[in-house]
Coordinates of C-alpha atoms in Angstrom, one line a residue:
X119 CA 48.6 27.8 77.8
X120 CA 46.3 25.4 75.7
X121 CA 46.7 28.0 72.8
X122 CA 50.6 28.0 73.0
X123 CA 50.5 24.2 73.3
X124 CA 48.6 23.7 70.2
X125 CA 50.6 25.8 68.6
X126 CA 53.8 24.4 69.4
X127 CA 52.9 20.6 69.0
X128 CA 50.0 20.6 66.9
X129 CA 49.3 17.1 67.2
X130 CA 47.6 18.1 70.5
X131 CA 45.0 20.4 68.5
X132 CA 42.1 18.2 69.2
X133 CA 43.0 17.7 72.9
X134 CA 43.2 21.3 73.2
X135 CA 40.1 22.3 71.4
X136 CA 38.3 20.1 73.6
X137 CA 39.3 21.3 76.5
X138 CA 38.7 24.9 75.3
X139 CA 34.9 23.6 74.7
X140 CA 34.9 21.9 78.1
X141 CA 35.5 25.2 79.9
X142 CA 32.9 27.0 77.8
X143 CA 30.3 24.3 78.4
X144 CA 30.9 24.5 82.4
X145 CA 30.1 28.4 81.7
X146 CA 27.3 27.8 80.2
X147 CA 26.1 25.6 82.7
X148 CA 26.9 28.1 85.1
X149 CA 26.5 31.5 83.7
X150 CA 23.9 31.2 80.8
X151 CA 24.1 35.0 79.9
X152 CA 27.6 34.4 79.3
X153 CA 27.1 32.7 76.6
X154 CA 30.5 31.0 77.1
X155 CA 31.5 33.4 74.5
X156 CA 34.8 34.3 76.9
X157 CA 36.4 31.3 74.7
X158 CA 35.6 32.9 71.8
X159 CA 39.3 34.8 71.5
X160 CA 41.3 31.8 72.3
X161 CA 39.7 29.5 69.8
X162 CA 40.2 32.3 67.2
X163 CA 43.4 32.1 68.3
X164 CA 44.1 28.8 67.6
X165 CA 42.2 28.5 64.2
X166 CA 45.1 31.7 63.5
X167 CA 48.4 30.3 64.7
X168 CA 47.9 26.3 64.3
X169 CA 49.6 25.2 61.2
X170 CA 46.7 24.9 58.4
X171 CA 47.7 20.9 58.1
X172 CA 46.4 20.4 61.6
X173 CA 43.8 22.3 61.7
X174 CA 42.5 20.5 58.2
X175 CA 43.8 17.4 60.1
X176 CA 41.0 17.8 62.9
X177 CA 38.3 19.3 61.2
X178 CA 38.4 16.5 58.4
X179 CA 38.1 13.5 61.7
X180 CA 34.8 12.5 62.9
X181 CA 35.6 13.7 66.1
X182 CA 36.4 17.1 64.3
X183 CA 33.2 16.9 62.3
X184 CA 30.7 16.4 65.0
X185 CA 32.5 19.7 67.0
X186 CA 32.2 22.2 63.8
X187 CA 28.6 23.2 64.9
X188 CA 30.1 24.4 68.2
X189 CA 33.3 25.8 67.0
X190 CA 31.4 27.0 64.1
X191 CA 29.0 29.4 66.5
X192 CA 31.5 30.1 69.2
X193 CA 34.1 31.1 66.8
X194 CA 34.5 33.6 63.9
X195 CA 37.8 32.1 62.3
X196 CA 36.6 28.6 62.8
X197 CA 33.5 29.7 60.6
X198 CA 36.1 31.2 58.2
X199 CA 37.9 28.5 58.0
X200 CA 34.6 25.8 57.8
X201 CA 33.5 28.2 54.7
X202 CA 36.6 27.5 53.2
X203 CA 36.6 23.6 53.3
X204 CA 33.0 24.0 52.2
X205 CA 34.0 26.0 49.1
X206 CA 36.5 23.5 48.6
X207 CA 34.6 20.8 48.4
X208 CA 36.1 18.4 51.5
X209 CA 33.1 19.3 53.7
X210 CA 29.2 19.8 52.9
X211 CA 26.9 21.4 55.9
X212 CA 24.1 18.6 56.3
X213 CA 21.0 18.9 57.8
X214 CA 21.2 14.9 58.7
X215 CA 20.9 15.3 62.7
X216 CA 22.4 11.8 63.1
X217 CA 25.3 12.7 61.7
X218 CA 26.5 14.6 64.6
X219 CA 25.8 12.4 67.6
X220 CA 29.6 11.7 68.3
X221 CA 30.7 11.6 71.8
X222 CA 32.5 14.8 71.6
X223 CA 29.7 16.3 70.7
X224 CA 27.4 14.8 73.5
X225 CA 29.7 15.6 76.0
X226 CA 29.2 19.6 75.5
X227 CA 25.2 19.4 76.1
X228 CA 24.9 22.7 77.7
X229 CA 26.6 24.4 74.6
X230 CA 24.7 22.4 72.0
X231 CA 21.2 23.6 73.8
X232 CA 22.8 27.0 73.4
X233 CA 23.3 26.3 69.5
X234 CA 20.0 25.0 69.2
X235 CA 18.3 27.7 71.2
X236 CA 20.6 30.7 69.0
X237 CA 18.9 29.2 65.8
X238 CA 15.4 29.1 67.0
X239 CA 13.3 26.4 65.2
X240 CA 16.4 26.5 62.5
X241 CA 17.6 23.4 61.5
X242 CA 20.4 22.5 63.5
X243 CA 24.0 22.9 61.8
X244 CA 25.6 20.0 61.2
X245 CA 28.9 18.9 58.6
X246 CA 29.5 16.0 56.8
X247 CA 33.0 14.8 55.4
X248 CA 33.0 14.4 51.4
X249 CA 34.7 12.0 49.7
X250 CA 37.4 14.2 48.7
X251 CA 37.6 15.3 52.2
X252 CA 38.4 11.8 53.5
X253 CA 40.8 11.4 50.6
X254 CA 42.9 14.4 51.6
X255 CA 42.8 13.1 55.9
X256 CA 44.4 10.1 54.6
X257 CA 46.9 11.8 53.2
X258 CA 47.2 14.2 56.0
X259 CA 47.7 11.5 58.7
X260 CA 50.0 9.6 56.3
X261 CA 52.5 12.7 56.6
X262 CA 51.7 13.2 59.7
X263 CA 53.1 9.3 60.6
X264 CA 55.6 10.1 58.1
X265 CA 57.5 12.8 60.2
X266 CA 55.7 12.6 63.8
X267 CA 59.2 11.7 65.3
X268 CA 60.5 15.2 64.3
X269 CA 57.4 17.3 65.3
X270 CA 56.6 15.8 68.7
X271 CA 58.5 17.9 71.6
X272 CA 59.2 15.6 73.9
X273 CA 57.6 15.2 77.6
X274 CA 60.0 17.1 79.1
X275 CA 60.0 20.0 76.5
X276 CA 56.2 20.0 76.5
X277 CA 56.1 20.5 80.6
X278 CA 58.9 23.2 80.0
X279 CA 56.0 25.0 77.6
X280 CA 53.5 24.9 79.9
X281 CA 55.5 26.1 83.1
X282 CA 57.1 28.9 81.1
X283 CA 53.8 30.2 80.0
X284 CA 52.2 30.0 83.1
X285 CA 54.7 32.4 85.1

């Protein structure tokens, strides 16, 4: 449901990322030889059927940033994807710690021990926004103002998503 959502009103990308992460962190608090690696397909799936703007959109946000070490291990399209804003020069992998204290990031403790434990003794992963990144959000989220009254379903047509998908 979360996938078809975020595909269908992409404005609700971040909420459903997070939510994705949410469920992986309470298996890995649970089930540590999981992994929480059952997420894995539906966050590929999003990183494949969001529009590319909103995707950009979230990874280019602080609260996007400080998740990229997360999606970036759970999730082999999200990797992709990071690579590709890397090579275009709107994100640059860090090693500054600090940078990636955000409360989205906090709030996943169980998956960011299983990060840090993956890499053993590595320096953990984290991203940084350039200044061409930040450039290109603000002109993101100044389309996205621009036309939100067209692209947001409505609250009834959002409910009709979710009840169709889940029968």
């Amino acid at each position: 449901v979360l996938v078809v959502l975020a595909e269908v009103a992409p404005l609700y990308v971040k909420e459903c990322v997070l939510k994705l992460l949410s469920a992986a962190n309470i298996s890995a608090v649970n089930d540590p030889l999981n992994e929480a690696k059952f997420i894995s397909p539906h966050l590929d799936e999003v990183a494949i059927k969001v529009p590319r703007n909103a995707l950009i959109r979230l990874v280019l946000s602080p609260a996007g940033i400080a998740l990229l070490p997360l999606l970036v291990f759970l999730s082999a399209k999200w990797q992709q994807l990071v690579q590709e804003m890397v090579q275009s020069g709107f994100v640059v992998e860090s090693t500054d710690i600090i940078g990636n204290s955000s409360q989205e990031a906090t709030e996943f403790a169980s998956l960011d021990r299983m990060v840090r434990s993956s890499r053993r003794g590595a320096t953990p992963r984290s991203f940084q926004c350039t200044a061409q990144g930040r450039d290109t959000l603000a002109q993101l989220l100044g389309a996205e103002y621009a036309d939100t009254a067209q692209t947001v379903p409505s609250r009834n047509q959002v409910r009709f998503l979710m009840i169709l998908t889940s029968s």
